[in-house]
Short mmCIF file of C-alpha atoms in Angstrom, two decimals:
data_model
loop_
_atom_site.label_atom_id
_atom_site.label_comp_id
_atom_site.label_asym_id
_atom_site.label_seq_id
_atom_site.Cartn_x
_atom_site.Cartn_y
_atom_site.Cartn_z
CA MET A 294 13.62 57.43 -32.69
CA ASP A 295 14.86 53.80 -34.70
CA GLN A 296 15.77 50.76 -33.28
CA ALA A 297 19.24 51.88 -33.07
CA ASP A 298 18.37 54.70 -30.35
CA VAL A 299 16.42 51.97 -28.17
CA VAL A 300 19.17 49.91 -28.14
CA SER A 301 22.24 52.66 -27.42
CA GLN A 302 19.87 54.10 -24.02
CA PHE A 303 19.02 50.14 -23.47
CA VAL A 304 22.77 49.51 -22.65
CA ALA A 305 23.38 52.99 -21.11
CA LEU A 306 20.89 52.71 -18.64
CA THR A 307 21.87 48.57 -18.34
CA ASN A 308 25.38 48.10 -18.83
CA CYS A 309 24.66 45.04 -20.51
CA ASN A 310 25.95 44.55 -24.23
CA ASP A 311 24.35 44.92 -26.70
CA THR A 312 23.19 41.02 -27.96
CA GLU A 313 21.08 41.41 -23.68
CA ALA A 314 19.60 44.81 -24.91
CA SER A 315 17.87 43.16 -28.38
CA PHE A 316 17.17 40.18 -26.57
CA TYR A 317 15.32 41.86 -23.83
CA LEU A 318 14.29 44.60 -26.47
CA GLU A 319 12.97 42.05 -28.37
CA ALA A 320 10.88 40.40 -25.91
CA ALA A 321 9.18 43.88 -25.13
CA ASN A 322 8.46 44.59 -28.77
CA TYR A 323 11.23 47.61 -27.92
CA ASN A 324 9.12 49.14 -26.03
CA LEU A 325 12.26 50.16 -23.19
CA ASP A 326 10.33 51.07 -20.54
CA ARG A 327 9.21 47.90 -20.00
CA ALA A 328 12.42 45.81 -21.49
CA VAL A 329 14.09 47.56 -18.94
CA ALA A 330 11.74 46.63 -16.06
CA MET A 331 11.27 43.35 -17.53
CA PHE A 332 15.81 43.15 -17.20
CA PHE A 333 15.82 44.44 -13.40
CA ASP A 334 12.50 42.12 -12.71
CA GLN A 335 14.40 38.95 -13.24
CA PRO A 336 15.04 37.15 -9.65
CA SER A 337 18.67 36.63 -8.41
CA GLN A 338 19.24 33.63 -8.59
CA GLY A 339 18.52 34.33 -12.61
CA ILE A 340 19.72 32.64 -15.86
CA GLN A 341 23.44 33.44 -16.65
CA HIS A 342 23.64 35.55 -20.07
CA ARG A 343 25.73 33.68 -22.56
CA SER A 344 26.74 35.04 -25.65
CA ALA A 345 25.49 34.25 -28.83
CA ALA A 346 27.48 31.80 -29.97
CA ALA A 347 25.98 29.76 -26.32
CA ALA A 348 23.48 30.32 -28.29
CA THR A 349 23.38 27.66 -30.62
CA SER A 350 24.45 24.49 -27.85
CA GLN A 351 20.91 22.20 -28.42
CA ARG A 352 20.86 20.82 -24.29
CA ALA A 353 19.74 23.35 -21.64
CA PRO A 354 21.99 25.40 -19.36
CA GLN A 355 20.72 24.39 -16.21
CA ALA A 356 22.91 22.19 -15.03
CA ASN A 357 25.51 24.81 -15.70
CA ALA A 358 24.67 27.67 -14.16
CA PRO A 359 27.31 29.55 -11.73
CA PRO A 360 25.97 29.85 -8.44
CA PRO A 361 23.57 32.05 -6.92
CA GLN A 362 26.68 34.14 -5.26
CA ALA A 363 28.52 34.06 -8.29
CA LEU A 364 25.82 35.52 -10.69
CA GLN A 365 25.18 38.45 -7.89
CA ARG A 366 28.87 39.90 -7.71
CA GLN A 367 28.21 39.47 -11.74
CA ARG A 368 25.05 41.48 -11.55
CA ARG A 369 26.88 44.24 -9.73
CA GLN A 370 29.73 44.42 -11.64
CA ARG A 371 27.50 44.59 -15.18
CA THR A 372 25.38 46.76 -14.30
CA GLY A 373 27.55 49.83 -12.38
CA PHE A 374 25.72 52.15 -9.71
CA LEU A 375 23.16 52.83 -11.09
CA GLY A 376 22.18 49.44 -11.74
CA GLN A 377 22.90 48.29 -7.94
CA ILE A 378 20.41 51.55 -7.08
CA PHE A 379 17.69 50.16 -9.10
CA GLN A 380 18.64 46.19 -7.75
CA LEU A 381 18.74 47.06 -3.55
CA PRO A 382 15.21 47.48 -3.71
CA PHE A 383 14.28 44.21 -4.91
CA LEU A 384 16.63 41.99 -2.69
CA VAL A 385 15.29 44.11 0.26
CA VAL A 386 11.22 43.78 -0.70
CA ARG A 387 12.01 40.34 -1.14
CA ALA A 388 13.15 40.05 2.74
CA GLY A 389 10.07 42.04 3.49
CA LEU A 390 12.23 44.87 5.89
CA LYS A 391 9.67 47.23 5.58
CA LEU A 392 12.01 50.00 7.41
CA VAL A 393 14.77 48.94 4.36
CA PHE A 394 11.80 49.21 1.71
CA GLU A 395 11.75 52.91 3.04
CA VAL A 396 14.77 53.85 2.43
CA VAL A 397 14.99 52.47 -0.96
CA HIS A 398 12.00 54.79 -2.29
CA PHE A 399 13.52 57.71 -0.44
CA GLY A 400 16.89 56.94 -2.30
CA TYR A 401 13.88 56.01 -5.72
CA LYS A 402 12.46 59.98 -5.34
CA CYS A 403 16.72 61.45 -5.79
CA THR A 404 17.65 59.24 -8.09
CA THR A 405 14.33 60.14 -9.85
CA THR A 406 14.89 63.68 -9.77
CA VAL A 407 18.55 64.08 -10.04
CA GLY A 408 18.47 62.24 -13.38
CA SER A 409 15.55 64.80 -14.90
CA MET A 410 18.05 67.46 -14.15
CA VAL A 411 20.57 65.29 -16.68
CA LEU A 412 19.07 62.73 -18.61
CA PRO A 413 16.99 63.32 -21.76
CA ARG A 414 12.97 62.92 -20.77
CA SER A 415 12.51 59.03 -22.37
CA VAL A 416 16.05 57.51 -20.12
CA THR A 417 14.17 60.36 -16.85
CA ARG A 418 10.81 58.05 -17.82
CA ALA A 419 12.18 54.54 -18.53
CA LEU A 420 14.19 55.55 -14.78
CA GLN A 421 10.73 56.14 -13.02
CA GLY A 422 8.81 52.73 -14.87
CA ALA A 423 11.52 50.13 -14.19
CA ALA A 424 11.96 51.14 -11.05
CA GLU A 425 8.20 52.15 -9.79
CA SER A 426 8.36 48.06 -10.83
CA LEU A 427 10.82 47.09 -8.64
CA LEU A 428 9.45 48.66 -5.42
CA GLN A 429 6.18 46.86 -5.76
CA GLY A 430 8.36 43.54 -5.47
CA ASN A 431 8.94 41.65 -6.74
CA ARG A 432 6.69 38.75 -7.41
CA ILE A 433 7.63 34.73 -7.88
CA GLU A 434 4.08 34.21 -9.78
CA ASP A 435 3.61 29.77 -9.23
CA PRO A 436 4.44 28.34 -12.27
CA PRO A 437 1.23 25.87 -12.12
CA GLN A 438 -1.20 28.67 -11.68
CA SER A 439 0.44 30.80 -14.23
CA ALA A 440 0.29 27.28 -16.63
CA ALA A 441 -3.15 27.67 -16.35
CA SER A 442 -3.35 31.60 -16.43
CA PHE A 443 -1.94 31.50 -20.19
CA LYS A 444 -3.85 28.18 -21.09
CA GLN A 445 -7.85 30.48 -20.28
CA ALA A 446 -5.82 33.19 -21.83
CA MET A 447 -5.31 31.64 -25.44
CA GLN A 448 -9.14 29.88 -25.48
CA GLN A 449 -11.06 33.08 -24.45
CA ARG A 450 -8.69 34.98 -27.03
CA TYR A 451 -8.10 32.47 -30.15
CA GLY A 452 -10.89 29.66 -29.54
CA THR A 453 -10.37 26.14 -27.77
CA THR A 454 -9.60 24.74 -31.36
CA CYS A 455 -5.56 25.60 -29.75
CA PRO A 456 -2.95 23.02 -28.70
CA GLU A 457 -3.99 21.29 -25.14
CA PHE A 458 -1.29 23.02 -23.04
CA LEU A 459 0.45 21.93 -19.56
CA GLU A 460 -1.07 23.60 -16.51
CA THR A 461 2.63 23.50 -14.54
CA SER A 462 5.58 24.53 -15.09
CA TRP A 463 8.30 23.66 -18.09
CA GLN A 464 10.24 21.47 -15.74
CA ASP A 465 7.19 19.08 -14.87
CA ALA A 466 6.06 19.12 -18.30
CA ALA A 467 9.81 18.10 -19.19
CA ALA A 468 9.50 15.06 -16.84
CA GLN A 469 5.92 14.45 -18.20
CA ALA A 470 7.03 14.06 -21.33
CA HIS A 471 9.53 12.07 -20.71
CA ARG A 472 7.81 9.84 -18.91
CA GLN A 473 5.33 8.97 -21.79
CA TYR A 474 8.41 8.74 -24.27
CA LYS A 475 7.56 12.00 -26.43
CA PHE A 476 8.76 15.55 -27.42
CA LEU A 477 7.75 18.77 -25.39
CA LEU A 478 6.31 21.60 -27.64
CA VAL A 479 7.41 24.89 -26.51
CA TYR A 480 5.46 27.23 -27.07
CA LEU A 481 6.48 31.46 -25.96
CA HIS A 482 4.09 34.07 -26.49
CA SER A 483 4.97 37.65 -26.37
CA ALA A 484 1.68 39.45 -26.71
CA ASP A 485 3.17 42.78 -27.67
CA HIS A 486 4.99 41.18 -30.19
CA GLU A 487 3.37 42.34 -34.13
CA ASP A 488 3.45 39.02 -35.18
CA THR A 489 2.07 37.10 -32.06
CA ASP A 490 -1.54 36.89 -32.85
CA GLN A 491 -1.20 36.17 -36.66
CA PHE A 492 0.76 33.16 -35.67
CA CYS A 493 -1.78 32.55 -33.25
CA HIS A 494 -4.53 32.59 -35.68
CA GLN A 495 -3.19 31.02 -38.66
CA THR A 496 -0.56 28.68 -37.43
CA LEU A 497 -1.23 27.59 -32.91
CA CYS A 498 -4.45 27.33 -33.42
CA ASP A 499 -4.65 25.70 -37.35
CA PRO A 500 -6.29 22.35 -36.55
CA THR A 501 -3.96 20.42 -39.36
CA PHE A 502 -1.47 22.21 -36.93
CA VAL A 503 -3.04 21.25 -33.79
CA HIS A 504 -3.91 17.31 -34.99
CA TYR A 505 -0.68 16.91 -35.77
CA VAL A 506 0.92 18.26 -32.39
CA SER A 507 -1.80 16.33 -30.05
CA GLU A 508 -1.08 13.24 -31.81
CA ASN A 509 3.31 12.85 -31.24
CA PHE A 510 3.55 15.18 -28.44
CA LEU A 511 3.07 17.68 -25.22
CA CYS A 512 2.59 20.59 -25.52
CA TRP A 513 3.55 23.78 -23.19
CA GLY A 514 3.42 27.36 -23.34
CA GLY A 515 3.70 29.95 -21.75
CA ASP A 516 4.04 34.39 -21.86
CA VAL A 517 7.37 35.85 -21.46
CA ARG A 518 6.23 38.31 -19.24
CA LYS A 519 5.59 35.78 -16.17
CA THR A 520 8.67 34.56 -14.63
CA ASP A 521 8.67 30.75 -15.12
CA ALA A 522 8.48 31.69 -19.08
CA PHE A 523 10.21 34.74 -19.07
CA THR A 524 12.85 32.60 -16.75
CA PHE A 525 13.45 29.42 -19.58
CA SER A 526 13.05 32.24 -22.81
CA SER A 527 16.81 33.09 -21.00
CA MET A 528 17.60 29.78 -20.82
CA LEU A 529 16.73 28.79 -24.28
CA HIS A 530 18.25 32.20 -25.67
CA VAL A 531 15.03 32.90 -27.72
CA ALA A 532 16.09 36.03 -29.67
CA ARG A 533 12.31 36.65 -31.93
CA TYR A 534 8.97 36.28 -31.02
CA PRO A 535 6.92 33.84 -31.53
CA TYR A 536 9.16 31.40 -30.84
CA ILE A 537 8.43 27.64 -30.78
CA GLY A 538 10.67 24.75 -29.11
CA LEU A 539 11.18 20.70 -29.14
CA LEU A 540 12.88 19.75 -26.13
CA SER A 541 13.28 15.95 -25.01
CA GLY A 542 14.62 14.47 -22.21
CA SER A 543 13.73 15.96 -18.62
CA GLY A 544 16.03 17.55 -15.85
CA ASN A 545 19.46 18.19 -16.31
CA ARG A 546 19.47 15.81 -19.67
CA THR A 547 16.21 18.02 -21.28
CA LYS A 548 18.26 19.16 -23.92
CA ARG A 549 16.74 21.56 -27.38
CA VAL A 550 16.12 19.23 -30.61
CA ALA A 551 13.52 21.76 -33.01
CA ALA A 552 13.29 25.31 -32.99
CA SER A 553 11.88 28.22 -34.85
CA GLU A 554 11.65 32.46 -34.58
CA GLY A 555 9.40 34.36 -35.41
CA PHE A 556 6.55 33.90 -37.70
CA ALA A 557 6.13 30.57 -39.06
CA THR A 558 3.27 28.56 -41.41
CA PRO A 559 2.13 25.03 -40.73
CA ALA A 560 4.41 23.62 -43.30
CA ASP A 561 7.08 26.45 -41.82
CA LEU A 562 6.46 24.69 -38.76
CA MET A 563 6.21 20.65 -40.08
CA GLN A 564 9.16 21.07 -42.20
CA VAL A 565 10.92 21.40 -39.50
CA LEU A 566 9.82 19.54 -36.51
CA GLN A 567 9.57 16.41 -38.11
CA PRO A 568 12.95 16.06 -39.55
CA ALA A 569 13.77 16.70 -36.02
CA VAL A 570 10.93 14.04 -34.54
CA GLU A 571 12.65 11.19 -37.38
CA GLN A 572 16.27 12.01 -36.80
CA HIS A 573 15.47 11.90 -32.19
CA GLY A 574 12.60 9.67 -32.04
CA ALA A 575 14.51 6.52 -32.31
CA GLN A 576 15.98 7.17 -28.81
CA PHE A 577 12.63 7.28 -27.61
CA VAL A 578 11.67 4.45 -29.19
CA ALA A 579 15.12 2.65 -28.45
CA ASP A 580 14.44 4.14 -24.30
CA GLN A 581 10.53 2.62 -24.41
CA ALA A 582 11.78 -1.10 -25.85
CA ASP A 583 14.36 -0.99 -23.18
CA HIS A 584 11.00 0.36 -20.91
CA ASN A 585 9.03 -2.64 -22.05
CA GLU A 586 11.85 -5.36 -21.62
CA ARG A 587 12.99 -3.27 -17.33
CA GLU A 588 9.33 -4.14 -17.13
CA LEU A 589 8.61 -7.40 -18.96
CA ASN A 590 11.82 -8.35 -16.40
CA ARG A 591 10.29 -6.53 -13.43
CA ARG A 592 6.94 -8.96 -13.57
CA LEU A 593 8.80 -12.20 -15.26
CA ARG A 594 10.81 -11.41 -11.79
CA GLU A 595 7.34 -11.18 -9.61
CA GLU A 596 5.27 -13.44 -11.41
CA GLN A 597 8.68 -16.21 -10.80
CA ASP A 598 8.63 -14.56 -7.14
CA ALA A 599 5.04 -15.16 -6.75
CA ASP A 600 5.40 -18.60 -8.08
CA TYR A 601 8.05 -19.46 -5.93
CA GLN A 602 6.31 -18.52 -2.48
CA ARG A 603 2.92 -20.61 -3.54
CA SER A 604 5.01 -23.24 -4.17
CA LEU A 605 6.57 -22.81 -0.79
CA GLU A 606 3.50 -21.90 0.81
CA ALA A 607 1.81 -25.01 -0.79
CA ASP A 608 4.87 -27.81 0.55
CA ARG A 609 3.88 -25.67 4.33
CA GLU A 610 0.84 -26.49 3.86
CA ARG A 611 1.14 -30.20 2.95
CA GLU A 612 4.34 -30.49 5.62
CA LYS A 613 1.04 -29.59 7.75
CA LYS A 614 -1.17 -31.56 6.75
CA ARG A 615 1.45 -34.04 7.36
CA ALA A 616 1.81 -33.59 11.05
CA ALA A 617 -2.32 -33.01 11.21
CA ASP A 618 -2.38 -36.17 9.97
CA ARG A 619 0.09 -38.24 11.19
CA ALA A 620 -0.62 -36.79 15.15
CA GLU A 621 -4.45 -37.81 14.68
CA GLU A 622 -3.57 -40.84 13.58
CA GLU A 623 -0.67 -40.76 16.46
CA ALA A 624 -4.22 -39.93 18.38
CA ARG A 625 -5.92 -42.82 16.90
CA GLN A 626 -3.39 -45.23 17.54
CA LEU A 627 -3.19 -43.98 21.43
CA ALA A 628 -6.64 -43.79 22.08
CA ALA A 629 -7.38 -47.65 20.86
CA GLN A 630 -4.16 -48.73 23.59
CA GLN A 631 -5.86 -46.97 25.37
CA ALA A 632 -9.60 -48.87 24.90
CA GLN A 633 -6.66 -51.77 24.80
CA ALA A 634 -5.43 -51.41 28.37
CA ALA A 635 -9.14 -50.18 29.63
CA GLU A 636 -11.01 -52.97 28.42
CA ARG A 637 -7.32 -55.63 29.74
CA ALA A 638 -8.02 -53.83 32.96
CA GLU A 639 -11.89 -54.29 32.93
CA ARG A 640 -11.26 -57.88 31.64
CA GLU A 641 -8.81 -58.86 34.41
CA ALA A 642 -10.91 -57.39 36.73
CA VAL A 643 -13.29 -59.32 35.75
CA GLU A 644 -11.65 -62.23 36.05
CA GLN A 645 -9.94 -61.64 38.78
CA GLN A 646 -13.20 -60.85 40.61
CA LYS A 647 -15.06 -64.08 39.64
CA ALA A 648 -11.98 -65.76 41.07
CA ASP A 649 -12.10 -64.39 44.77
CA LEU A 650 -16.05 -65.24 43.97
CA ALA A 651 -14.77 -68.61 43.75
CA SER A 652 -12.05 -68.77 46.53
CA ALA A 653 -14.45 -67.30 48.29
CA LEU A 654 -17.17 -69.66 47.88
CA GLU A 655 -15.05 -72.27 47.77
CA ARG A 656 -13.68 -71.01 51.31
CA ARG A 657 -17.35 -70.47 52.12
CA LYS A 658 -18.67 -73.92 51.11
CA ALA A 659 -15.55 -76.11 53.13
CA SER A 660 -16.82 -74.26 56.02
CA LYS A 661 -20.39 -74.93 56.20
CA LYS A 662 -19.69 -78.22 55.44
CA ALA A 663 -17.51 -78.50 58.18
CA GLY A 664 -20.34 -77.34 60.74
CA LEU A 665 -23.34 -79.43 58.97
CA GLN A 666 -24.91 -81.21 62.57
CA ALA A 667 -26.01 -84.69 61.01
CA GLU A 668 -29.68 -85.68 59.74
CA PRO A 669 -31.70 -87.07 61.70
CA ALA A 670 -32.72 -90.45 60.22
CA ALA A 671 -35.74 -90.78 58.28
CA GLY A 672 -38.68 -91.49 60.06
CA SER A 673 -38.44 -89.48 63.17
CA LEU A 674 -40.40 -87.22 64.35
CA ASN A 675 -40.29 -83.56 64.40
CA THR A 676 -38.44 -83.36 61.92
CA ALA A 677 -39.09 -81.29 58.10
CA ALA A 678 -37.98 -82.72 54.73
CA VAL A 679 -36.29 -79.78 53.02
CA ARG A 680 -35.37 -79.99 48.88
CA ILE A 681 -33.46 -76.93 47.58
CA ARG A 682 -34.01 -75.61 43.95
CA LEU A 683 -30.52 -74.56 42.36
CA PRO A 684 -30.74 -71.76 40.24
CA ASP A 685 -29.05 -74.15 37.89
CA GLY A 686 -32.71 -76.55 37.77
CA SER A 687 -30.73 -78.56 40.09
CA THR A 688 -32.08 -79.64 43.43
CA ALA A 689 -30.11 -81.17 47.05
CA GLN A 690 -32.40 -82.61 50.03
CA ARG A 691 -31.80 -82.77 53.62
CA ARG A 692 -34.38 -83.53 56.66
CA PHE A 693 -33.45 -80.94 59.45
CA LEU A 694 -34.93 -80.99 63.40
CA ALA A 695 -38.16 -78.47 63.07
CA ASP A 696 -37.11 -76.75 66.31
CA GLN A 697 -33.87 -75.85 64.20
CA PRO A 698 -33.69 -72.26 63.24
CA LEU A 699 -33.30 -71.23 59.13
CA GLN A 700 -29.93 -70.46 60.06
CA VAL A 701 -29.03 -74.31 59.43
CA VAL A 702 -30.84 -74.44 56.29
CA TYR A 703 -28.82 -71.28 54.84
CA ASP A 704 -25.54 -73.47 56.26
CA PHE A 705 -26.93 -76.35 54.04
CA ALA A 706 -26.81 -74.05 51.13
CA ASP A 707 -23.89 -72.94 51.69
CA SER A 708 -21.81 -76.21 51.40
CA LEU A 709 -24.15 -77.07 48.08
CA GLU A 710 -21.74 -77.76 45.31
CA GLY A 711 -24.16 -76.41 42.50
CA LEU A 712 -24.43 -72.86 44.08
CA ASN A 713 -21.82 -70.11 43.17
CA SER A 714 -24.24 -66.64 44.09
CA LEU A 715 -22.26 -65.49 47.24
CA LYS A 716 -25.29 -63.56 48.87
CA TYR A 717 -29.01 -65.26 48.19
CA SER A 718 -32.25 -65.24 49.66
CA LEU A 719 -34.46 -68.63 50.52
CA ALA A 720 -38.07 -68.57 48.98
CA THR A 721 -41.26 -70.13 48.38
CA MET A 722 -43.24 -69.84 45.25
CA HIS A 723 -46.85 -70.69 46.28
CA PRO A 724 -47.61 -68.70 48.87
CA LYS A 725 -44.70 -66.66 47.73
CA VAL A 726 -42.62 -65.78 50.87
CA ILE A 727 -38.94 -64.79 50.70
CA TYR A 728 -36.93 -66.00 53.79
CA GLY A 729 -34.47 -62.95 54.28
CA SER A 730 -32.20 -62.67 57.03
CA ASP A 731 -34.09 -61.00 59.25
CA LYS A 732 -36.16 -64.98 59.70
CA LEU A 733 -32.90 -66.52 60.74
CA GLN A 734 -33.81 -67.08 63.91
CA GLN A 735 -37.06 -68.89 63.44
CA SER A 736 -37.17 -72.27 63.80
CA LEU A 737 -39.17 -74.61 60.71
CA ASN A 738 -42.20 -74.99 62.96
CA GLU A 739 -42.67 -70.74 63.48
CA LEU A 740 -42.13 -70.75 59.84
CA ARG A 741 -44.54 -73.65 57.92
CA LEU A 742 -41.47 -75.04 56.53
CA ALA A 743 -42.76 -78.19 58.71
CA PRO A 744 -42.60 -81.25 57.12
CA GLN A 745 -41.84 -80.64 54.46
CA ALA A 746 -40.73 -77.76 52.12
CA VAL A 747 -39.27 -76.50 48.64
CA LEU A 748 -37.23 -73.46 49.36
CA LEU A 749 -35.68 -71.57 45.19
CA VAL A 750 -32.19 -70.14 46.03
CA GLN A 751 -32.88 -66.33 44.57
CA PRO A 752 -28.99 -64.88 43.78
CA HIS A 753 -29.37 -61.29 44.52
CA ASP A 754 -28.19 -58.87 42.12
CA ASP A 755 -24.52 -57.18 42.97
CA ASP A 756 -23.38 -60.68 42.64
#
């Protein structure tokens, strides 16, 4: 059976157009069973296929995709009744409803039984393969896991001298390349295509080509049998494999700037890629220059802000130091004032004490003088001549009656001008005897101060 017959059978089974049929059959190397399974294995939110004229657009159409509900209605209208029978189990399995799954499984049995009676054997086998694929569940692989598995499989089959494929989804790979101001080289791998092995051995893993790719691009690859790579190939409207694409930008701004479909030598790819790099690479240079300028301006602003903050902090520290110095000076002045006040108060207290002492002495002198009895005449009998030596060295002498008490001697001493102590004692030096207040009422004879004696004035310390 030639390729035209396979295309006709695919169109009859899926109710799609010839362009879409050729796309899926090319991806499956014209294996009808696998192509039909691949057609019905797309997620319900999959990309709407456009006409061949739309395939010339360089920008990835993800941003312009219609809403999921519209896609589902278009798919049901396009696939007809038979397509709806196959599509229903896929939706039900995704929802995890076991009961409905069993009902659909029964419908599948009935459909294949009827189909075997009215359709050719090859078509029946294709329908059975597609339905069994649906009944196994539409599993969506994790893109990073699929990318890592693809990278490992490529290294195991073709050796470690191959491009360093990123282990992430193609969207994240495009975003990473955009952040690094680089192109993203995309390789879509179809293991069933007859040119794939030759392309991988002679071109993709060529050391010169690998070096060129590693120096200029980030690289992402995927197997079109996996969901992420297959969906991406649908977005790019890939018609032949192996496929090499060069992308720039990320997100809704991702666009294809160069592409190669089918077998190509390293020289052929270089002729495709280098002009695109020269044409579109200037934008990367401009973007990077803008980014560097923004970063420079940001750093300058941060440095200016930091300098301003440091200046503010220095001003605050200086003001804090000035305030501390002012407080210290005020405290020192206050302490000095307090010391001066205390000294002045102490001086005034001493002066007042002296004044009080002088006043008390004057009053005592006047009182004692007024109370002194007349001095006995010289040569009188039973008298005692007492000489009193004052602290300043001066002396005063007076005669007393020998039977008079010691108190009259103290009264005489109190009346002397040279005595400046309110409290004192009279004493003799040889022998050392102190005549204190306990002896005031004893007579001079009793104290052996008659007929004569010399008494010293000894001021008390508290005066």
